[in-house]
């Protein structure tokens, strides 16, 4: 960026230290930052013809007052002022809430301008702005900025105006001419100007298109530069596995691999053998058989003389995986050990010692695997399950424990393609898109809470057949305590209902891991028939005799999470059922319930989830790794993302990109991000 634009915003007249502090809260430090601080929406004050306005849409109209304002109070401080207004040929109603003082300002037969929400059914505008006289902002299309500190909308507009006047001429083009031409994108100066001082929505659309493409291109360039850098500068291990031994393992399995599993195994083997460093994401729906694939991959590393590690999010899951791996790898005589924080004292010391000496082939555990005291002899392959629960930092620590081991991330939360290429743009992606033969789909029903009694009857019928049931309790954002209370209440209700006939267990996040384990064990041994639980039961738990799942307040969960939960049943040969107890108020909520009853396909659900919730929410608030874009929207601007991605890949691999002055800015941008020094993008 030019020197002029890099000056502090205090260079602008009217911005002193104090105002600068408010700007700092918006991450605006320089004049360039200010010019690139985009409005998050626009207020349209142009006059509209009411016949063309949709119900609930915001509108500005001008009209003649046709009735004396009538004022009603309700509650202590609440009031409603109503007038009739002639707008062209229409007589409509306008209401103002809690602005009683307007009664004396509005007079019969006067012209006024009001802005508000149009209720087409009631022919009424609920006004939030009013101006006596004609619309002085006619045709205005004004930017609205998200503001912090002491800066007002008016102030913001004024400063941006000033900045443009004095410094607009220093705005330099950042996109290569070729791309501007090819996609008919607006130049940077003009596009910025329109973003801040637009005349109409169409113009903004064009200006926005330019910034969307630019944001995606810069992001993709960084991702792909990182990938290229990793390939060239972090030599991986060539793991020369023993194919004959692998075949022995594969032939010892109680079932043939599905074609999708075979394909993925081959992808893993190719990565292991290559001198490059594996950085791969494995996606596969719940029950698609990722564990077997992981076992084969880890065994491949073992036959090549390396150790493997499998890292999972919870202790329960670690134990289950350790069990499965031990069973699967028993015929080939591989030593698997479990390491969790509850393994202590002598046993722990022994495991650590043997690991260091290379006597343990595969270590399975939780975050405990990345503690300082854990040293591998020769770590070659690391797999993490449900990777999005691990922070980027944790992954890096583990990687650094070995000699740059190959890394595979597995996830059962299918990530829509859109997100996969952004969030995991620097990774290779493998997909298991086929279920093992003979799997029955889970029949899913949506029931209103009033039908609880019938639902309980349904559960009872399943229990009478000797099956078991999960009952999942509401998720209350931000409050584990309330979640727990809910589970306790539901547990009481059900214990009462099934009194003397069946045992109802309770599981929630406030239990110690021993307590959790005891409950889980009782459930898996069928000493407990109904397990009431919060979402702690979500991941990986495997009790094939459970055929029924009831989810209370299902509207509170995202589709992907509902799907995850539902995946706890349908693991055996019997038909399984899932009942969603929900009375969603919104259209979107109802749509979600319908989709759940219609499909069992995790990928379809994840695409829908993304569409309905938007990318920010997709991984939940706390999940890192989802890039934030200023203007672009990963869902709606998907096409631009694809284009930018292929352009980035073309650029990165071209000779000219690294030398030609046309690409100077793009190159600098990559360098600034530090990826070429081997740093990580978070
Ligand atoms: P995921 O981890 O993907 O949810 P798992 O690896 O736990 O799935 O597999 C789910 C179940 O399916 C396990 O009981 C496993 O033994 C079984 N399974 C895996 N692959 C196959 C296959 N190819 N054919 C039949 N059953 C399979
Ligand atoms: Mg699994």
XYZ file of C-alpha atoms and ligand atoms in Angstrom:
710
model
C 0.000 0.000 0.000
C 1.221 3.489 -0.747
C 2.973 5.497 1.943
C 0.158 8.026 1.970
C -2.462 5.445 2.791
C -0.263 3.906 5.429
C -0.374 7.041 7.535
C -2.209 6.996 10.813
C -5.820 8.138 10.592
C -4.895 10.998 12.897
C -3.555 12.627 9.739
C -7.194 13.351 8.921
C -8.585 16.600 10.175
C -10.897 16.027 13.128
C -9.399 12.745 14.266
C -7.475 13.144 17.490
C -6.088 10.581 19.871
C -9.458 9.877 21.426
C -11.273 9.243 18.154
C -8.313 7.191 17.000
C -8.856 4.935 19.993
C -12.445 4.341 18.948
C -11.214 3.525 15.457
C -8.667 1.154 16.886
C -11.545 -0.844 18.349
C -12.713 -1.342 14.789
C -9.164 -2.291 13.786
C -8.874 0.876 11.758
C -5.417 2.352 12.226
C -4.434 3.848 8.909
C -6.163 5.835 6.239
C -6.042 2.765 4.043
C -7.847 0.765 6.757
C -10.540 3.404 6.884
C -11.030 3.394 3.132
C -11.347 -0.374 3.203
C -13.775 -0.480 6.089
C -16.826 -1.739 4.277
C -20.431 -1.007 5.186
C -22.208 -4.148 6.334
C -25.448 -3.082 4.719
C -27.149 -0.151 2.997
C -30.171 1.835 3.946
C -32.377 2.448 0.995
C -34.259 5.723 1.349
C -35.455 5.973 -2.196
C -39.201 6.265 -2.516
C -40.973 3.100 -3.536
C -44.297 2.278 -5.056
C -46.121 0.290 -2.392
C -47.523 -2.140 -4.932
C -43.994 -3.285 -5.625
C -42.913 -3.713 -2.034
C -42.867 -7.177 -0.472
C -44.492 -7.952 2.831
C -42.094 -7.223 5.727
C -39.725 -5.277 3.537
C -38.321 -1.968 4.655
C -39.653 1.020 2.777
C -39.640 4.806 2.641
C -42.797 6.579 1.530
C -43.996 10.135 1.334
C -47.630 11.030 1.891
C -50.263 13.365 3.199
C -51.546 12.965 6.760
C -55.219 12.004 6.597
C -56.201 11.676 10.264
C -55.373 13.282 13.574
C -52.713 11.167 15.302
C -54.315 8.909 17.894
C -52.225 7.938 20.870
C -52.716 4.848 23.043
C -50.753 3.868 26.089
C -50.287 0.324 27.193
C -48.115 -0.900 30.007
C -46.326 1.749 31.978
C -44.182 3.394 29.409
C -45.323 1.915 26.171
C -47.302 3.784 23.628
C -48.567 3.508 20.096
C -49.286 6.442 17.864
C -51.416 5.788 14.789
C -52.116 7.947 11.765
C -53.638 7.426 8.364
C -51.548 8.494 5.445
C -52.365 9.011 1.775
C -49.526 7.651 -0.299
C -50.315 8.325 -3.936
C -53.673 6.625 -4.372
C -53.411 4.463 -1.264
C -54.655 5.119 2.185
C -52.423 3.270 4.618
C -51.850 3.196 8.347
C -48.604 4.280 9.964
C -47.783 3.379 13.558
C -45.032 4.727 15.785
C -44.172 2.879 18.960
C -43.019 4.720 22.068
C -42.684 8.122 20.462
C -45.695 9.921 22.027
C -44.116 13.328 21.439
C -44.735 12.933 17.711
C -48.432 13.538 18.363
C -47.845 17.262 18.528
C -45.499 17.373 15.590
C -47.683 15.699 13.013
C -50.513 17.745 11.614
C -53.482 16.986 9.381
C -52.941 17.489 5.650
C -49.228 17.934 6.042
C -46.714 16.024 3.938
C -44.451 13.675 5.868
C -41.887 11.034 4.955
C -41.723 7.796 6.927
C -39.350 4.854 6.810
C -40.300 1.523 8.300
C -41.452 -2.020 7.792
C -44.331 -2.668 5.434
C -47.050 -5.051 6.540
C -48.819 -5.816 3.288
C -51.678 -7.709 4.935
C -52.583 -4.906 7.305
C -51.537 -2.174 4.878
C -49.495 -0.676 7.664
C -46.009 0.714 8.085
C -44.365 0.358 11.460
C -42.192 3.414 11.294
C -38.818 3.922 12.866
C -37.897 7.136 11.122
C -39.998 10.157 10.286
C -39.374 13.455 8.656
C -41.784 16.356 8.285
C -42.077 17.360 4.674
C -40.754 15.772 1.488
C -38.097 13.106 1.389
C -34.863 15.059 1.353
C -32.928 11.844 0.946
C -34.792 10.846 -2.199
C -32.786 8.303 -4.195
C -30.280 8.063 -1.398
C -28.777 4.719 -0.797
C -26.731 5.082 2.347
C -24.061 2.857 3.813
C -24.425 1.553 7.346
C -21.215 0.701 9.176
C -20.725 -1.425 12.197
C -19.432 1.056 14.744
C -17.520 0.989 18.016
C -16.560 3.544 20.600
C -17.527 7.143 20.062
C -17.752 7.132 16.291
C -21.250 7.830 14.982
C -22.722 6.923 11.625
C -22.580 10.546 10.623
C -18.982 10.872 11.787
C -17.976 7.739 9.967
C -19.463 8.948 6.721
C -17.813 12.309 7.161
C -14.352 10.867 7.805
C -14.568 8.465 4.929
C -15.643 11.285 2.693
C -12.697 13.353 3.828
C -10.299 10.460 3.400
C -11.516 9.946 -0.121
C -11.168 13.597 -1.000
C -7.607 13.863 0.216
C -6.227 10.413 -0.336
C -8.449 8.750 -2.927
C -5.869 9.437 -5.607
C -3.343 7.231 -3.859
C -5.458 4.087 -4.048
C -3.526 1.587 -6.117
C -4.868 -1.290 -8.115
C -4.155 -4.631 -6.434
C -5.552 -7.137 -8.906
C -3.640 -8.011 -12.069
C -4.974 -6.337 -15.187
C -5.577 -9.729 -16.811
C -8.094 -10.742 -14.173
C -9.842 -7.398 -14.168
C -10.367 -7.757 -17.888
C -11.202 -11.424 -17.877
C -13.951 -11.106 -15.269
C -14.888 -7.509 -16.058
C -14.175 -6.450 -12.518
C -14.301 -2.862 -11.400
C -10.996 -1.154 -10.628
C -10.104 -0.748 -6.982
C -10.507 3.006 -6.729
C -13.941 3.048 -8.319
C -15.126 -0.007 -6.487
C -14.115 1.450 -3.127
C -15.829 4.688 -3.937
C -19.040 2.913 -4.801
C -18.973 0.819 -1.655
C -19.004 4.042 0.366
C -20.984 6.389 -1.874
C -23.328 4.284 -3.950
C -26.183 5.531 -6.058
C -28.093 2.295 -6.323
C -27.996 -1.355 -5.336
C -26.917 -2.536 -8.766
C -23.702 -0.533 -8.531
C -22.920 -1.963 -5.132
C -23.379 -5.444 -6.497
C -20.742 -4.827 -9.134
C -18.305 -3.230 -6.701
C -18.849 -6.034 -4.235
C -18.174 -8.638 -6.911
C -14.697 -7.256 -7.292
C -13.875 -7.411 -3.592
C -15.337 -10.875 -3.217
C -13.074 -12.172 -5.920
C -10.065 -10.345 -4.495
C -10.620 -11.662 -0.988
C -10.997 -15.217 -2.184
C -8.012 -14.964 -4.482
C -5.718 -13.634 -1.756
C -6.920 -16.299 0.634
C -6.502 -19.116 -1.837
C -3.059 -17.888 -2.821
C -1.956 -18.098 0.801
C -3.408 -21.550 1.235
C -1.821 -22.889 -1.880
C 1.498 -21.197 -1.280
C 1.501 -22.877 2.111
C 0.791 -26.206 0.540
C 3.533 -25.771 -2.026
C 5.923 -24.649 0.678
C 5.135 -27.643 2.845
C 5.655 -29.994 -0.032
C 9.013 -28.532 -0.934
C 10.447 -27.653 2.430
C 9.215 -30.151 4.926
C 10.381 -33.451 3.614
C 8.177 -36.258 4.865
C 9.160 -39.796 5.545
C 9.177 -42.422 2.856
C 7.458 -45.202 4.707
C 8.231 -48.432 2.919
C 5.385 -50.532 4.188
C 5.088 -54.244 3.658
C 2.228 -54.928 1.289
C 2.128 -58.667 1.966
C 1.636 -58.028 5.662
C -1.084 -55.493 4.933
C -2.919 -58.003 2.798
C -2.704 -60.456 5.640
C -4.449 -57.939 7.882
C -7.069 -57.068 5.286
C -7.809 -60.740 4.711
C -8.208 -61.307 8.427
C -11.038 -58.789 8.682
C -14.506 -60.233 9.302
C -15.824 -58.349 6.251
C -14.594 -57.222 2.843
C -13.707 -53.547 2.584
C -16.150 -51.386 0.699
C -14.893 -49.858 -2.534
C -14.758 -46.461 -0.867
C -12.624 -47.865 1.943
C -10.266 -49.480 -0.553
C -9.923 -46.247 -2.463
C -9.050 -44.331 0.696
C -6.609 -46.996 1.900
C -4.819 -46.649 -1.415
C -4.674 -42.882 -1.039
C -3.164 -43.249 2.413
C -0.619 -45.794 1.247
C 0.456 -43.574 -1.631
C 1.008 -40.692 0.784
C 2.901 -42.848 3.259
C 5.232 -44.137 0.611
C 5.886 -40.783 -1.011
C 8.722 -38.575 0.202
C 6.173 -35.826 0.785
C 4.511 -35.121 4.020
C 0.916 -36.380 4.278
C -1.562 -33.691 5.242
C -4.899 -35.250 4.558
C -8.469 -34.971 5.689
C -10.627 -38.084 5.730
C -14.337 -37.481 5.702
C -16.815 -40.246 6.191
C -20.265 -40.381 7.646
C -20.863 -42.031 11.006
C -20.618 -45.770 10.553
C -18.925 -45.605 7.177
C -15.969 -47.533 8.574
C -13.198 -45.036 9.156
C -11.729 -46.939 12.088
C -10.759 -49.914 9.962
C -9.139 -47.639 7.443
C -7.230 -45.922 10.237
C -6.102 -49.286 11.575
C -4.776 -50.360 8.192
C -2.951 -47.050 7.758
C -1.371 -47.249 11.191
C -0.355 -50.825 10.603
C 1.263 -49.825 7.319
C 3.456 -47.384 9.239
C 4.304 -50.113 11.733
C 5.385 -52.509 8.990
C 7.642 -49.737 7.726
C 9.353 -49.612 11.104
C 7.546 -46.609 12.561
C 5.158 -45.954 15.402
C 1.631 -44.649 15.008
C -0.610 -42.511 17.178
C -4.365 -42.081 17.246
C -5.727 -39.053 19.049
C -9.422 -38.651 19.903
C -11.428 -36.025 21.800
C -12.701 -37.941 24.833
C -11.503 -40.671 27.165
C -14.532 -42.840 26.462
C -13.776 -42.671 22.799
C -10.091 -43.365 23.366
C -11.000 -46.506 25.259
C -13.381 -47.653 22.552
C -10.862 -47.031 19.823
C -8.151 -48.800 21.771
C -10.499 -51.777 22.084
C -11.316 -51.814 18.371
C -7.712 -51.380 17.288
C -6.509 -54.121 19.609
C -9.118 -56.467 18.175
C -8.505 -55.538 14.568
C -4.718 -55.727 14.871
C -4.546 -58.810 17.033
C -4.123 -61.265 14.149
C -1.016 -59.419 12.981
C 0.532 -59.108 16.391
C 0.745 -55.380 16.844
C 1.146 -53.796 20.247
C -1.475 -51.082 20.885
C -1.628 -49.170 24.142
C -4.049 -46.690 25.607
C -2.827 -43.547 27.324
C -5.302 -41.228 29.012
C -5.054 -38.925 31.985
C -6.689 -41.556 34.189
C -3.811 -43.946 33.617
C -1.438 -43.085 36.409
C 1.519 -44.190 38.497
C 3.523 -47.252 37.660
C 1.367 -48.260 34.720
C 1.833 -44.859 33.171
C 5.586 -44.842 33.708
C 5.852 -48.238 32.044
C 3.855 -47.180 29.017
C 5.957 -44.048 28.604
C 9.168 -46.028 28.939
C 8.152 -48.675 26.448
C 6.927 -46.065 24.038
C 10.298 -44.380 24.147
C 12.042 -47.683 23.544
C 9.804 -48.426 20.591
C 8.203 -51.474 22.171
C 4.740 -50.012 21.734
C 3.682 -49.798 18.095
C 0.531 -47.730 18.327
C -0.519 -45.322 21.036
C -4.151 -44.302 21.429
C -5.320 -41.465 23.617
C -6.721 -38.024 24.157
C -4.902 -34.713 24.429
C -2.708 -36.495 26.947
C -0.729 -37.765 23.958
C 0.738 -34.377 23.359
C 2.004 -33.680 26.837
C 5.694 -32.999 27.236
C 6.447 -36.227 29.042
C 5.328 -38.337 26.083
C 8.245 -39.254 23.834
C 8.017 -41.561 20.878
C 10.858 -43.692 19.603
C 10.086 -43.191 15.950
C 6.720 -41.615 15.272
C 5.733 -41.932 11.633
C 1.979 -41.542 11.378
C -0.491 -39.534 13.415
C -4.232 -39.785 13.037
C -6.648 -37.516 14.832
C -10.332 -38.358 14.946
C -12.931 -35.592 14.947
C -10.168 -33.191 14.114
C -12.167 -30.019 14.410
C -12.177 -30.481 18.142
C -8.440 -30.134 18.238
C -6.898 -26.731 17.982
C -4.379 -25.985 15.313
C -1.780 -25.592 18.028
C -2.320 -29.087 19.391
C -1.952 -30.591 15.985
C 1.324 -28.801 15.504
C 2.773 -29.934 18.829
C 2.002 -33.521 18.020
C 3.510 -33.223 14.587
C 6.648 -31.839 16.074
C 7.045 -34.782 18.386
C 8.111 -37.063 15.591
C 10.268 -36.677 12.577
C 7.583 -34.734 10.797
C 5.148 -37.645 10.776
C 2.443 -38.056 8.198
C -0.827 -36.646 9.456
C -4.396 -37.697 8.797
C -7.429 -35.892 10.176
C -10.623 -37.882 10.316
C -14.047 -36.405 10.698
C -17.559 -37.777 10.795
C -19.022 -34.335 10.403
C -19.111 -34.189 6.659
C -17.880 -30.802 5.669
C -19.521 -29.262 2.659
C -17.231 -28.989 -0.295
C -17.388 -25.230 -0.059
C -15.966 -25.195 3.406
C -13.540 -27.993 2.799
C -11.759 -26.060 0.085
C -11.522 -22.964 2.214
C -10.898 -24.225 5.706
C -8.820 -27.133 4.535
C -7.549 -25.551 1.375
C -4.003 -26.623 2.105
C -4.982 -30.259 2.653
C -5.770 -33.210 0.477
C -9.222 -34.605 1.017
C -10.342 -38.248 0.996
C -13.962 -39.251 1.232
C -15.680 -42.492 2.212
C -18.981 -42.006 0.482
C -20.375 -45.498 0.760
C -21.873 -47.384 3.674
C -21.041 -51.036 4.380
C -23.602 -53.319 2.780
C -26.744 -54.255 4.661
C -26.965 -51.111 6.762
C -30.580 -50.145 7.384
C -31.499 -46.492 7.265
C -32.719 -45.054 10.531
C -36.390 -44.159 10.403
C -36.751 -40.635 11.662
C -39.932 -38.957 12.873
C -40.686 -35.473 13.984
C -43.094 -35.289 16.936
C -44.530 -32.338 18.814
C -43.765 -32.238 22.546
C -47.497 -32.749 23.252
C -47.063 -36.235 21.877
C -44.553 -37.192 24.554
C -46.758 -39.887 25.998
C -47.095 -41.658 22.668
C -43.355 -41.357 22.199
C -42.792 -42.990 25.572
C -45.100 -45.781 24.462
C -42.992 -46.204 21.343
C -39.825 -46.419 23.437
C -41.485 -49.001 25.627
C -42.336 -51.165 22.618
C -38.684 -51.193 21.583
C -37.557 -51.967 25.114
C -39.992 -54.881 25.247
C -38.182 -56.354 22.242
C -35.031 -56.355 24.349
C -33.584 -53.253 22.722
C -32.267 -50.104 24.359
C -32.829 -46.388 23.949
C -30.977 -43.102 24.168
C -32.797 -39.988 25.261
C -30.868 -36.826 24.491
C -31.625 -33.685 26.413
C -31.817 -30.127 25.290
C -28.790 -28.175 24.556
C -28.768 -24.798 26.186
C -26.225 -22.489 24.714
C -23.526 -21.279 27.061
C -24.798 -23.099 30.077
C -23.651 -26.569 30.868
C -25.338 -26.192 34.225
C -28.769 -25.812 32.642
C -28.059 -28.703 30.291
C -27.334 -30.854 33.292
C -30.462 -29.702 35.105
C -32.546 -30.590 32.082
C -31.056 -34.041 31.893
C -31.770 -34.561 35.583
C -35.399 -33.527 35.123
C -35.945 -35.769 32.132
C -34.236 -38.599 33.969
C -36.747 -38.193 36.788
C -39.722 -38.197 34.463
C -38.574 -41.299 32.643
C -37.531 -43.165 35.785
C -41.026 -42.574 37.039
C -42.611 -43.705 33.784
C -40.555 -46.888 33.431
C -40.558 -47.563 37.168
C -39.897 -51.220 38.078
C -39.888 -52.265 34.447
C -36.709 -50.767 33.036
C -33.648 -49.053 34.413
C -32.961 -45.494 33.361
C -29.387 -44.191 33.512
C -28.132 -40.636 33.526
C -25.090 -39.166 31.860
C -23.878 -35.589 31.683
C -20.806 -33.436 31.576
C -20.637 -32.835 35.306
C -19.939 -36.478 36.071
C -16.360 -37.505 36.689
C -14.829 -39.670 34.017
C -15.117 -42.723 36.292
C -18.805 -42.034 36.807
C -19.314 -41.597 33.087
C -17.502 -44.796 32.429
C -19.635 -46.682 34.958
C -22.847 -45.454 33.346
C -21.594 -46.179 29.841
C -20.513 -49.625 30.851
C -23.882 -50.367 32.453
C -25.571 -49.236 29.256
C -23.345 -51.232 26.952
C -23.930 -54.334 29.111
C -27.663 -53.729 29.044
C -27.928 -53.252 32.799
C -29.371 -49.880 31.928
C -31.987 -49.883 29.185
C -32.624 -46.193 28.762
C -29.784 -43.725 28.822
C -30.737 -40.118 29.423
C -27.837 -37.961 28.374
C -26.670 -34.539 27.371
C -24.656 -34.323 24.175
C -21.573 -35.788 25.834
C -22.689 -39.055 24.306
C -22.373 -37.539 20.864
C -19.157 -38.866 19.501
C -18.286 -42.395 18.569
C -20.093 -44.344 21.288
C -21.025 -47.779 20.047
C -23.874 -49.822 21.554
C -25.385 -51.854 18.712
C -28.349 -53.024 20.817
C -29.634 -49.463 21.110
C -32.278 -48.986 18.424
C -34.111 -45.940 19.622
C -33.096 -42.357 20.035
C -35.305 -39.566 21.268
C -33.998 -36.013 21.054
C -35.741 -33.415 23.193
C -35.928 -29.855 21.884
C -34.350 -30.999 18.659
C -34.787 -27.541 17.138
C -31.929 -26.332 19.284
C -29.405 -28.475 17.472
C -27.825 -27.952 14.104
C -28.447 -30.526 11.409
C -24.949 -31.900 11.522
C -25.160 -32.408 15.236
C -28.559 -34.074 15.026
C -27.103 -36.365 12.442
C -24.138 -37.148 14.686
C -26.451 -37.945 17.558
C -28.675 -40.079 15.394
C -25.621 -42.032 14.332
C -25.493 -43.614 17.816
C -28.336 -45.903 16.741
C -28.600 -48.042 13.640
C -25.359 -49.786 14.514
C -26.776 -53.278 14.760
C -28.871 -55.406 12.447
C -32.279 -54.363 13.820
C -34.326 -51.489 12.448
C -33.599 -48.300 14.380
C -35.642 -45.182 15.024
C -34.993 -41.569 15.837
C -37.668 -39.266 17.186
C -37.182 -35.542 17.170
C -39.296 -33.840 19.800
C -39.570 -30.303 18.610
C -41.888 -27.411 18.013
C -39.742 -25.016 16.030
C -41.304 -21.606 15.558
C -39.333 -20.440 12.559
C -39.626 -21.654 9.003
C -35.972 -22.549 9.031
C -36.439 -24.642 12.162
C -39.330 -26.535 10.612
C -37.349 -27.025 7.449
C -34.518 -28.545 9.471
C -36.826 -31.078 11.089
C -38.272 -32.034 7.724
C -34.847 -32.535 6.193
C -33.862 -34.785 9.085
C -36.849 -37.032 8.468
C -36.098 -37.150 4.767
C -32.437 -38.044 4.542
C -29.797 -40.129 6.239
C -27.016 -38.766 4.091
C -24.561 -36.722 6.124
C -23.237 -34.845 3.121
C -26.665 -33.709 2.025
C -27.359 -32.598 5.590
C -24.130 -30.717 5.908
C -24.775 -28.775 2.721
C -28.229 -27.895 4.019
C -26.849 -26.977 7.401
C -24.393 -24.597 5.867
C -27.119 -23.097 3.721
C -29.459 -22.592 6.668
C -26.978 -21.460 9.266
C -24.171 -19.802 7.363
C -20.478 -20.595 7.634
C -19.827 -18.710 10.854
C -22.079 -20.993 12.829
C -21.231 -24.140 11.032
C -18.470 -25.314 13.308
C -19.932 -23.633 16.347
C -18.740 -20.421 17.816
C -15.632 -21.719 19.476
C -14.219 -23.581 16.527
C -11.262 -21.889 15.024
C -10.113 -22.269 11.515
C -13.072 -20.880 9.649
C -11.667 -17.897 7.824
C -13.468 -14.619 8.149
C -14.030 -12.585 5.062
C -14.891 -8.911 5.065
C -17.171 -8.895 2.076
C -17.290 -12.398 0.696
C -19.714 -15.065 1.808
C -18.593 -18.629 1.381
C -22.071 -19.918 0.725
C -23.513 -17.358 -1.593
C -20.314 -16.517 -3.384
C -19.417 -20.131 -3.890
C -18.851 -19.734 -7.620
C -16.358 -16.929 -7.116
C -14.579 -19.103 -4.582
C -14.176 -21.902 -7.089
C -12.904 -19.498 -9.710
C -10.445 -17.883 -7.318
C -9.233 -21.274 -6.283
C -8.414 -22.429 -9.749
C -6.825 -19.075 -10.587
C -4.696 -19.292 -7.463
C -3.546 -22.761 -8.278
C -2.682 -21.713 -11.815
C -0.732 -18.706 -10.544
C 1.175 -20.540 -7.833
C 2.467 -23.107 -10.259
C 3.384 -20.625 -12.974
C 6.883 -19.275 -13.358
C 5.691 -15.741 -14.093
C 3.845 -15.384 -10.817
C 7.064 -15.412 -8.824
C 8.859 -12.839 -10.988
C 6.457 -10.686 -13.003
C 5.849 -7.153 -11.611
C 2.151 -7.551 -12.405
C 1.884 -9.961 -9.481
C 3.961 -7.958 -7.045
C 1.063 -7.116 -4.761
C -0.218 -10.676 -4.654
C 3.265 -11.971 -3.880
C 3.757 -9.415 -1.130
C 0.474 -10.442 0.352
C 1.588 -14.043 0.590
C 4.911 -13.011 2.094
C 3.253 -10.816 4.693
C 1.218 -13.755 5.911
C 4.467 -15.547 6.713
C 3.567 -18.832 5.065
C 6.753 -18.858 3.067
C 8.802 -18.822 6.240
C 7.027 -21.964 7.314
C 4.584 -20.337 9.625
C 1.068 -21.625 9.852
C -2.109 -19.945 8.872
C -4.604 -20.251 11.649
P -16.966 -44.766 11.733
O -15.742 -44.648 12.594
O -16.731 -44.310 10.343
O -18.179 -44.166 12.339
P -16.587 -47.516 12.266
O -15.234 -47.658 11.747
O -16.762 -47.404 13.737
O -17.303 -46.296 11.585
O -17.464 -48.687 11.681
C -18.806 -48.875 12.053
C -19.128 -50.344 12.086
O -19.104 -50.882 10.772
C -18.136 -51.135 12.894
O -18.850 -52.078 13.664
C -17.268 -51.827 11.850
O -16.782 -53.056 12.304
C -18.243 -52.020 10.703
N -17.615 -52.021 9.383
C -16.595 -51.233 8.975
N -16.277 -51.492 7.671
C -17.134 -52.441 7.259
C -17.326 -53.134 6.008
N -16.563 -52.876 4.940
N -18.307 -54.064 5.954
C -19.088 -54.304 7.023
N -18.966 -53.707 8.218
C -17.997 -52.786 8.340
Mg -15.282 -43.776 14.391
